[in-house]
Coordinates of N, CA, C and O and ligand atoms in Angstrom, one line a residue:
X126 N 0.8 -1.2 0.0 CA 0.0 0.0 0.0 C 0.9 1.2 0.0 O 1.9 1.3 0.7
X127 N 0.5 2.3 -0.8 CA 1.2 3.5 -0.9 C 1.0 4.4 0.3 O 0.0 5.2 0.3
X128 N 1.8 4.3 1.3 CA 1.6 5.1 2.5 C 2.8 6.0 2.8 O 3.9 5.6 2.8
X129 N 2.5 7.2 3.2 CA 3.5 8.2 3.6 C 3.2 8.6 5.0 O 2.0 9.0 5.3
X130 N 4.2 8.6 5.9 CA 4.0 9.0 7.3 C 4.7 10.3 7.5 O 5.9 10.4 7.2
X131 N 4.0 11.3 8.1 CA 4.7 12.5 8.4 C 4.0 13.3 9.6 O 2.9 12.9 10.0
X132 N 4.7 14.2 10.1 CA 4.1 15.1 11.1 C 3.3 16.1 10.5 O 3.7 16.8 9.6
X133 N 2.0 16.3 11.0 CA 1.2 17.4 10.5 C 1.9 18.7 10.8 O 2.4 18.9 11.9
X134 N 1.8 19.7 9.9 CA 2.4 21.0 10.2 C 1.5 22.2 9.9 O 1.3 23.1 10.7
X135 N 0.8 22.1 8.8 CA -0.1 23.2 8.4 C -1.4 23.2 9.1 O -1.8 22.1 9.7
X136 N -2.1 24.3 9.1 CA -3.5 24.3 9.7 C -4.4 23.2 9.1 O -5.1 22.5 9.8
X137 N -4.3 23.1 7.8 CA -5.1 22.1 7.1 C -4.8 20.7 7.5 O -5.6 19.8 7.7
X138 N -3.5 20.4 7.6 CA -3.0 19.1 8.1 C -3.5 18.8 9.5 O -4.0 17.7 9.8
X139 N -3.4 19.8 10.4 CA -3.9 19.6 11.7 C -5.5 19.4 11.8 O -6.0 18.6 12.5
X140 N -6.1 20.1 10.9 CA -7.6 20.0 10.8 C -7.9 18.6 10.4 O -8.8 17.9 11.0
X141 N -7.3 18.0 9.4 CA -7.5 16.7 8.9 C -7.1 15.7 10.0 O -7.8 14.6 10.2
X142 N -6.1 16.0 10.7 CA -5.6 15.1 11.8 C -6.6 14.9 12.9 O -7.0 13.8 13.3
X143 N -7.1 16.1 13.4 CA -8.1 16.0 14.5 C -9.5 15.4 14.0 O -10.2 14.8 14.8
X144 N -9.8 15.7 12.8 CA -11.0 15.2 12.2 C -11.0 13.7 12.2 O -12.0 13.0 12.6
X145 N -9.9 13.1 11.7 CA -9.8 11.6 11.6 C -9.8 11.0 13.1 O -10.5 10.0 13.3
X146 N -9.1 11.7 14.0 CA -9.1 11.2 15.4 C -10.6 11.2 15.9 O -11.0 10.2 16.6
X147 N -11.3 12.3 15.7 CA -12.7 12.4 16.2 C -13.5 11.3 15.5 O -14.3 10.6 16.2
X148 N -13.4 11.2 14.2 CA -14.3 10.3 13.4 C -14.1 8.9 13.8 O -15.1 8.1 13.9
X149 N -12.9 8.5 14.1 CA -12.6 7.0 14.5 C -12.9 6.8 16.0 O -13.5 5.8 16.4
X150 N -12.4 7.7 16.8 CA -12.4 7.4 18.3 C -13.6 8.1 19.1 O -13.9 7.6 20.2
X151 N -14.2 9.1 18.6 CA -15.2 9.8 19.4 C -16.6 9.8 18.7 O -17.6 9.5 19.4
X152 N -16.7 10.0 17.4 CA -18.1 10.1 16.8 C -18.9 8.8 17.0 O -20.1 8.9 17.3
X153 N -18.2 7.6 16.9 CA -19.0 6.4 17.1 C -19.6 6.2 18.5 O -20.5 5.4 18.7
X154 N -19.1 7.0 19.4 CA -19.6 6.9 20.8 C -20.4 8.2 21.2 O -20.6 8.4 22.4
X155 N -20.9 8.9 20.1 CA -21.7 10.1 20.4 C -21.0 11.2 21.1 O -21.7 12.1 21.7
X156 N -19.7 11.3 21.0 CA -19.0 12.4 21.6 C -18.8 13.6 20.7 O -18.5 13.4 19.5
X157 N -19.0 14.8 21.2 CA -18.9 16.0 20.4 C -17.5 16.3 19.9 O -16.5 15.9 20.4
X158 N -17.5 17.1 18.8 CA -16.2 17.6 18.3 C -15.5 18.4 19.5 O -16.2 19.1 20.2
X159 N -14.2 18.3 19.6 CA -13.5 18.9 20.7 C -13.2 17.9 21.7 O -12.1 18.0 22.4
X160 N -14.0 16.8 21.8 CA -13.8 15.8 22.8 C -12.6 14.9 22.5 O -12.1 14.1 23.3
X161 N -12.1 15.1 21.2 CA -10.9 14.3 20.8 C -9.6 14.9 21.2 O -8.6 14.3 20.8
X162 N -9.6 16.0 21.9 CA -8.4 16.7 22.3 C -8.2 16.7 23.8 O -9.2 16.8 24.5
X163 N -7.0 16.8 24.2 CA -6.7 17.1 25.6 C -5.8 18.2 25.7 O -5.4 18.9 24.8
X164 N -5.3 18.5 27.0 CA -4.5 19.7 27.1 C -3.0 19.5 26.9 O -2.2 20.4 27.2
X165 N -2.6 18.3 26.3 CA -1.2 18.1 26.1 C -0.9 18.2 24.6 O 0.3 17.9 24.2
X166 N -1.8 18.6 23.8 CA -1.6 18.6 22.3 C -0.3 19.4 21.9 O 0.5 18.9 21.1
X167 N -0.1 20.5 22.5 CA 1.0 21.4 22.1 C 2.3 20.8 22.5 O 3.4 21.2 22.0
X168 N 2.3 19.9 23.5 CA 3.6 19.3 24.0 C 3.8 18.0 23.4 O 4.8 17.3 23.8
X169 N 3.0 17.5 22.4 CA 3.1 16.2 22.0 C 3.7 16.0 20.6 O 3.8 17.0 19.8
X170 N 4.1 14.8 20.3 CA 4.5 14.4 18.9 C 3.3 13.9 18.2 O 2.6 13.0 18.7
X171 N 3.0 14.4 17.0 CA 1.8 14.0 16.2 C 2.3 13.4 14.9 O 3.2 13.9 14.3
X172 N 1.7 12.2 14.6 CA 2.1 11.6 13.3 C 0.8 11.3 12.6 O -0.2 10.9 13.2
X173 N 0.9 11.3 11.2 CA -0.2 11.1 10.4 C 0.2 10.2 9.2 O 1.3 10.4 8.7
X174 N -0.6 9.3 8.8 CA -0.3 8.5 7.6 C -1.2 8.9 6.5 O -2.5 9.0 6.7
X175 N -0.7 9.1 5.3 CA -1.5 9.5 4.1 C -1.4 8.3 3.2 O -0.4 7.8 2.9
X176 N -2.6 8.0 2.6 CA -2.7 7.0 1.5 C -2.5 7.8 0.2 O -3.1 8.8 0.0
X177 N -1.6 7.2 -0.6 CA -1.3 7.8 -1.9 C -0.9 9.3 -1.8 O -1.3 10.1 -2.6
X178 N -0.2 9.6 -0.7 CA 0.4 10.9 -0.5 C -0.6 12.0 -0.1 O -0.2 13.1 0.3
X179 N -1.9 11.7 -0.1 CA -2.9 12.8 0.2 C -4.1 12.5 1.0 O -4.7 13.3 1.6
X180 N -4.5 11.2 1.1 CA -5.7 10.8 1.8 C -5.4 10.5 3.2 O -4.6 9.5 3.5
X181 N -5.9 11.2 4.2 CA -5.6 10.9 5.6 C -6.1 9.5 6.0 O -7.2 9.2 5.8
X182 N -5.2 8.6 6.4 CA -5.5 7.2 6.7 C -5.4 6.8 8.1 O -6.0 5.9 8.6
X183 N -4.5 7.5 8.9 CA -4.2 7.1 10.3 C -3.6 8.2 11.0 O -2.8 9.1 10.4
X184 N -3.8 8.3 12.3 CA -3.2 9.3 13.2 C -2.7 8.6 14.5 O -3.2 7.6 14.9
X185 N -1.8 9.3 15.2 CA -1.3 8.8 16.5 C -0.5 9.9 17.2 O 0.0 10.8 16.5
X186 N -0.5 9.8 18.5 CA 0.2 10.9 19.3 C 1.0 10.3 20.4 O 0.7 9.2 21.0
X187 N 2.1 11.0 20.7 CA 3.0 10.6 21.9 C 3.4 11.8 22.7 O 3.5 12.9 22.1
X188 N 3.4 11.6 24.0 CA 3.9 12.7 24.9 C 4.8 12.0 26.0 O 4.7 10.8 26.2
X189 N 5.5 12.9 26.7 CA 6.3 12.4 27.8 C 5.6 12.6 29.1 O 5.1 13.7 29.4
X190 N 5.5 11.5 30.0 CA 5.0 11.7 31.3 C 6.1 12.1 32.3 O 5.9 12.6 33.3
X191 N 7.4 11.7 31.9 CA 8.6 12.0 32.7 C 9.8 11.8 31.7 O 9.6 11.5 30.6
X192 N 11.0 12.0 32.2 CA 12.2 11.9 31.4 C 12.3 10.5 30.8 O 12.8 10.2 29.8
X193 N 11.7 9.5 31.6 CA 11.9 8.1 31.2 C 10.6 7.5 30.6 O 10.7 6.5 29.9
X194 N 9.5 8.1 30.9 CA 8.2 7.4 30.5 C 7.5 8.2 29.4 O 7.2 9.4 29.6
X195 N 7.2 7.6 28.2 CA 6.4 8.2 27.2 C 5.1 7.5 27.2 O 4.9 6.4 27.6
X196 N 4.1 8.2 26.7 CA 2.7 7.6 26.6 C 2.2 7.9 25.2 O 2.3 9.0 24.6
X197 N 1.6 6.8 24.6 CA 1.0 7.0 23.3 C -0.5 7.0 23.5 O -1.1 6.3 24.4
X198 N -1.2 7.9 22.8 CA -2.6 8.1 22.9 C -3.2 8.3 21.5 O -2.5 8.7 20.6
X199 N -4.5 8.1 21.4 CA -5.3 8.5 20.2 C -4.8 7.9 18.9 O -4.7 8.5 17.9
X200 N -4.5 6.6 19.0 CA -4.1 5.9 17.7 C -5.4 5.6 17.0 O -6.4 5.0 17.6
X201 N -5.5 6.0 15.8 CA -6.8 5.7 15.0 C -6.5 5.6 13.5 O -5.8 6.4 12.9
X202 N -6.9 4.4 13.0 CA -6.8 4.2 11.6 C -8.2 4.2 10.9 O -9.2 3.6 11.5
X203 N -8.3 4.9 9.9 CA -9.6 5.0 9.1 C -10.1 3.6 8.8 O -9.3 2.7 8.4
X204 N -11.3 3.2 9.1 CA -11.8 1.8 8.9 C -11.5 1.3 7.5 O -11.3 0.1 7.4
X205 N -11.5 2.1 6.5 CA -11.2 1.7 5.1 C -9.8 1.1 5.0 O -9.5 0.3 4.1
X206 N -8.9 1.6 5.9 CA -7.5 1.2 5.8 C -7.0 0.3 6.9 O -5.8 0.1 7.1
X207 N -7.9 -0.2 7.8 CA -7.5 -1.0 8.9 C -7.0 -2.4 8.4 O -7.4 -2.8 7.3
X208 N -6.2 -3.0 9.2 CA -5.7 -4.3 8.9 C -4.8 -4.4 7.7 O -4.8 -5.4 7.0
X209 N -4.1 -3.3 7.4 CA -3.2 -3.3 6.2 C -1.8 -2.9 6.6 O -1.0 -2.6 5.8
X210 N -1.6 -2.9 7.9 CA -0.2 -2.6 8.4 C 0.1 -1.2 8.7 O 1.1 -0.8 9.1
X211 N -0.9 -0.3 8.5 CA -0.7 1.1 8.6 C -0.6 1.5 10.1 O 0.3 2.3 10.5
X212 N -1.4 0.9 10.9 CA -1.3 1.2 12.4 C 0.1 0.9 12.9 O 0.7 1.6 13.7
X213 N 0.6 -0.3 12.5 CA 1.9 -0.7 12.9 C 3.0 0.2 12.5 O 3.9 0.5 13.2
X214 N 2.9 0.7 11.2 CA 3.9 1.6 10.7 C 3.9 2.9 11.4 O 4.9 3.5 11.8
X215 N 2.7 3.4 11.7 CA 2.5 4.6 12.5 C 3.1 4.5 13.9 O 3.8 5.4 14.4
X216 N 2.8 3.4 14.5 CA 3.3 3.1 15.9 C 4.8 3.1 15.9 O 5.5 3.6 16.7
X217 N 5.4 2.4 14.8 CA 6.9 2.3 14.7 C 7.4 3.7 14.6 O 8.5 4.1 15.1
X218 N 6.7 4.6 13.8 CA 7.2 6.0 13.6 C 7.2 6.7 14.9 O 8.1 7.5 15.2
X219 N 6.2 6.5 15.7 CA 6.1 7.2 17.1 C 7.2 6.7 18.0 O 7.9 7.4 18.6
X220 N 7.4 5.4 17.9 CA 8.4 4.8 18.8 C 9.8 5.3 18.5 O 10.6 5.6 19.3
X221 N 10.1 5.4 17.2 CA 11.4 5.9 16.7 C 11.6 7.4 17.3 O 12.7 7.7 17.8
X222 N 10.6 8.2 17.2 CA 10.7 9.5 17.7 C 10.8 9.6 19.2 O 11.5 10.4 19.8
X223 N 10.1 8.7 19.9 CA 10.2 8.6 21.3 C 11.6 8.2 21.8 O 12.1 8.8 22.7
X224 N 12.2 7.3 21.1 CA 13.6 6.9 21.4 C 14.5 8.0 21.4 O 15.4 8.2 22.2
X225 N 14.4 8.9 20.4 CA 15.3 10.0 20.3 C 15.1 11.0 21.4 O 16.0 11.8 21.7
X226 N 13.9 11.0 22.1 CA 13.7 11.9 23.2 C 14.4 11.4 24.5 O 14.4 12.1 25.4
X227 N 14.8 10.2 24.5 CA 15.6 9.6 25.6 C 14.7 8.8 26.6 O 15.2 8.2 27.6
X228 N 13.4 8.7 26.3 CA 12.5 7.9 27.2 C 12.9 6.4 27.1 O 13.5 6.0 26.1
X229 N 12.7 5.7 28.2 CA 13.1 4.3 28.2 C 12.0 3.3 28.0 O 12.2 2.1 27.7
X230 N 10.8 3.7 28.2 CA 9.6 2.8 28.0 C 8.4 3.6 27.6 O 8.3 4.8 27.8
X231 N 7.4 2.9 27.0 CA 6.2 3.5 26.6 C 5.0 2.9 27.3 O 5.0 1.6 27.5
X232 N 4.1 3.7 27.8 CA 2.9 3.1 28.4 C 1.7 3.6 27.5 O 1.8 4.6 26.8
X233 N 0.6 2.9 27.6 CA -0.6 3.3 26.9 C -1.8 2.6 27.5 O -1.7 1.5 28.1
X234 N -3.0 3.2 27.4 CA -4.2 2.5 27.8 C -4.9 2.1 26.5 O -5.5 2.9 25.8
X235 N -4.9 0.8 26.3 CA -5.5 0.2 25.1 C -6.9 -0.1 25.3 O -7.3 -0.7 26.3
X236 N -7.8 0.2 24.3 CA -9.1 -0.4 24.3 C -8.9 -1.9 24.3 O -8.1 -2.4 23.6
X237 N -9.8 -2.5 25.1 CA -9.7 -4.0 25.2 C -9.7 -4.6 23.8 O -9.0 -5.6 23.6
X238 N -10.5 -4.1 22.9 CA -10.6 -4.6 21.6 C -9.4 -4.4 20.7 O -9.3 -5.0 19.7
X239 N -8.5 -3.5 21.2 CA -7.3 -3.3 20.4 C -6.0 -3.8 21.0 O -4.9 -3.7 20.5
X240 N -6.2 -4.5 22.2 CA -5.0 -5.0 22.9 C -4.2 -5.9 22.0 O -2.9 -5.9 22.1
X241 N -4.9 -6.8 21.2 CA -4.2 -7.7 20.4 C -3.2 -7.0 19.4 O -2.1 -7.5 19.1
X242 N -3.6 -5.9 18.9 CA -2.8 -5.1 18.0 C -1.5 -4.7 18.7 O -0.4 -4.8 18.2
X243 N -1.6 -4.2 20.0 CA -0.4 -3.8 20.7 C 0.5 -5.0 21.0 O 1.7 -4.9 21.0
X244 N -0.1 -6.1 21.4 CA 0.7 -7.3 21.7 C 1.5 -7.7 20.5 O 2.7 -8.0 20.6
X245 N 0.9 -7.7 19.3 CA 1.6 -8.0 18.1 C 2.8 -7.0 17.8 O 3.7 -7.4 17.2
X246 N 2.7 -5.8 18.4 CA 3.7 -4.8 18.3 C 4.7 -4.8 19.5 O 5.4 -3.8 19.7
X247 N 4.7 -5.8 20.3 CA 5.7 -5.9 21.4 C 5.3 -5.3 22.7 O 6.1 -5.2 23.6
X248 N 4.0 -5.0 22.9 CA 3.6 -4.4 24.2 C 3.1 -5.6 25.1 O 2.6 -6.6 24.5
X249 N 3.2 -5.4 26.4 CA 2.7 -6.4 27.3 C 1.6 -5.8 28.2 O 1.7 -4.6 28.5
X250 N 0.7 -6.6 28.7 CA -0.3 -6.1 29.6 C 0.3 -5.8 31.0 O 1.1 -6.5 31.5
X251 N -0.2 -4.7 31.5 CA 0.3 -4.2 32.8 C -0.8 -3.8 33.7 O -0.7 -3.0 34.6
X252 N -2.0 -4.5 33.5 CA -3.1 -4.2 34.5 C -4.3 -3.6 33.8 O -4.3 -3.3 32.6
X253 N -5.4 -3.4 34.6 CA -6.6 -2.7 34.1 C -6.4 -1.2 34.1 O -5.5 -0.7 34.8
X254 N -7.1 -0.5 33.2 CA -6.9 0.9 33.1 C -8.3 1.7 33.1 O -8.3 2.8 32.5
X255 N -9.3 1.1 33.6 CA -10.6 1.9 33.7 C -11.4 1.8 32.5 O -11.1 1.1 31.5
X256 N -12.6 2.5 32.5 CA -13.6 2.4 31.5 C -13.9 3.7 31.0 O -14.0 4.7 31.7
X257 N -14.1 3.9 29.6 CA -14.4 5.2 29.0 C -15.8 5.1 28.4 O -16.2 4.1 27.9
X258 N -16.5 6.2 28.5 CA -17.9 6.4 28.0 C -18.8 5.2 28.5 O -19.7 4.8 27.8
X259 N -18.5 4.8 29.7 CA -19.4 3.8 30.4 C -19.2 2.4 30.0 O -19.6 1.5 30.7
X260 N -18.6 2.1 28.8 CA -18.5 0.7 28.4 C -17.2 0.3 27.7 O -17.1 -0.9 27.3
X261 N -16.3 1.2 27.4 CA -15.1 0.8 26.7 C -14.0 0.5 27.7 O -13.4 1.4 28.3
X262 N -13.8 -0.8 28.0 CA -12.8 -1.2 29.0 C -11.4 -1.0 28.4 O -11.1 -1.3 27.2
X263 N -10.4 -0.5 29.2 CA -9.1 -0.3 28.8 C -8.1 -1.1 29.6 O -8.3 -1.4 30.7
X264 N -7.0 -1.4 28.9 CA -5.9 -2.2 29.6 C -4.6 -1.4 29.5 O -4.3 -0.9 28.4
X265 N -4.0 -1.3 30.6 CA -2.7 -0.6 30.7 C -1.6 -1.5 30.0 O -1.5 -2.7 30.3
X266 N -0.9 -1.0 29.1 CA 0.2 -1.7 28.4 C 1.5 -1.0 28.4 O 1.5 0.2 28.6
X267 N 2.6 -1.8 28.2 CA 3.9 -1.2 28.3 C 4.8 -1.9 27.4 O 4.7 -3.0 27.1
X268 N 5.8 -1.1 26.9 CA 6.9 -1.6 26.1 C 8.2 -0.9 26.4 O 8.2 0.3 26.4
X269 N 9.2 -1.7 26.7 CA 10.5 -1.1 27.0 C 11.3 -0.9 25.6 O 11.2 -1.8 24.7
X270 N 11.9 0.2 25.5 CA 12.7 0.5 24.3 C 14.1 0.1 24.5 O 14.7 0.2 25.6
X271 N 14.7 -0.5 23.5 CA 16.0 -1.1 23.6 C 17.0 -0.1 23.0 O 16.8 0.5 22.0
Ligands
COA507 C1 -6.3 -0.8 16.5 C2 -5.8 -0.1 15.2 C3 -5.0 1.1 15.6 C4 -4.9 -1.1 14.5 O1 -4.3 -0.5 13.3 P1 -4.3 -1.4 12.0 O2 -3.6 -0.6 10.9 O3 -5.7 -1.8 11.7 O4 -3.4 -2.6 12.4 P2 -2.3 -3.4 11.6 O5 -2.8 -3.7 10.2 O6 -1.0 -2.6 11.6 O7 -2.2 -4.7 12.4 C5 -1.0 -5.3 12.9 C6 -1.3 -6.7 13.5 O8 -2.2 -6.5 14.6 C7 -3.4 -7.2 14.3 N1 -4.6 -6.4 14.8 C8 -5.0 -5.3 14.3 N2 -6.1 -4.8 15.0 C9 -6.3 -5.7 15.9 C10 -7.3 -5.8 16.9 N3 -8.2 -4.9 17.1 N4 -7.3 -6.9 17.7 C11 -6.3 -7.9 17.6 N5 -5.4 -7.8 16.6 C12 -5.4 -6.8 15.8 C13 -3.5 -7.4 12.9 O9 -4.3 -8.6 12.5 C14 -2.0 -7.6 12.5 O10 -1.6 -8.9 12.8 P3 -0.6 -9.7 11.8 O11 0.7 -9.0 11.9 O12 -0.6 -11.1 12.4 O13 -1.2 -9.6 10.5 C15 -6.9 0.3 14.2 O14 -7.6 -0.9 13.8 C16 -8.0 1.2 14.8 O15 -7.8 2.4 14.7 N6 -9.1 0.7 15.4 C17 -10.2 1.5 15.9 C18 -9.8 2.5 16.9 C19 -9.0 1.9 18.1 O16 -9.4 0.9 18.7 N7 -7.8 2.5 18.4 C20 -6.9 2.1 19.4 C21 -7.4 2.8 20.7 S1 -6.4 2.2 22.0

């Protein structure tokens, strides 16, 4: 598949980025626009995958919780492009950038339904992580960077 991964930079790229995040992670649960963001956006690394150089296909974000601990949030692949390796490529891109920041490990709260994706990518279960919107159970996961 013709996929290009890059950091969004322009206003239009960020607009597409948050739109895809909202459409995949929030809209299906009846959550309003704006609910797809938190207060760490300006301090985070954002990555976006484009299909054929222009169609937004996937997004993901990383931030540092401390000098050693990074956290990945808001991984979302457009349903048309799921199960084609794009999520894994985007995750690898985030991990590469996290490594250069000096962090030693990554944590994330995976939707129970997505835990298998993270396990395939080298993450291990680290306990329960609460429930979102009343019914989406999350699992704390972790991966040490070598
Ligand atoms: C979960 C998600 C990010 C995975 O991205 P993707 O591009 O579809 O995944 P990939 O094609 O890179 O999959 C890599 C491997 O993980 C597996 N996998 C993908 N999604 C999976 C899932 N939900 N459960 C179990 N395994 C999964 C794939 O089968 C593949 O295995 P293989 O290497 O043996 O073929 C994406 O499907 C998605 O955005 N889902 C909806 C939103 C969501 O749940 N986001 C995560 C919130 S924590």
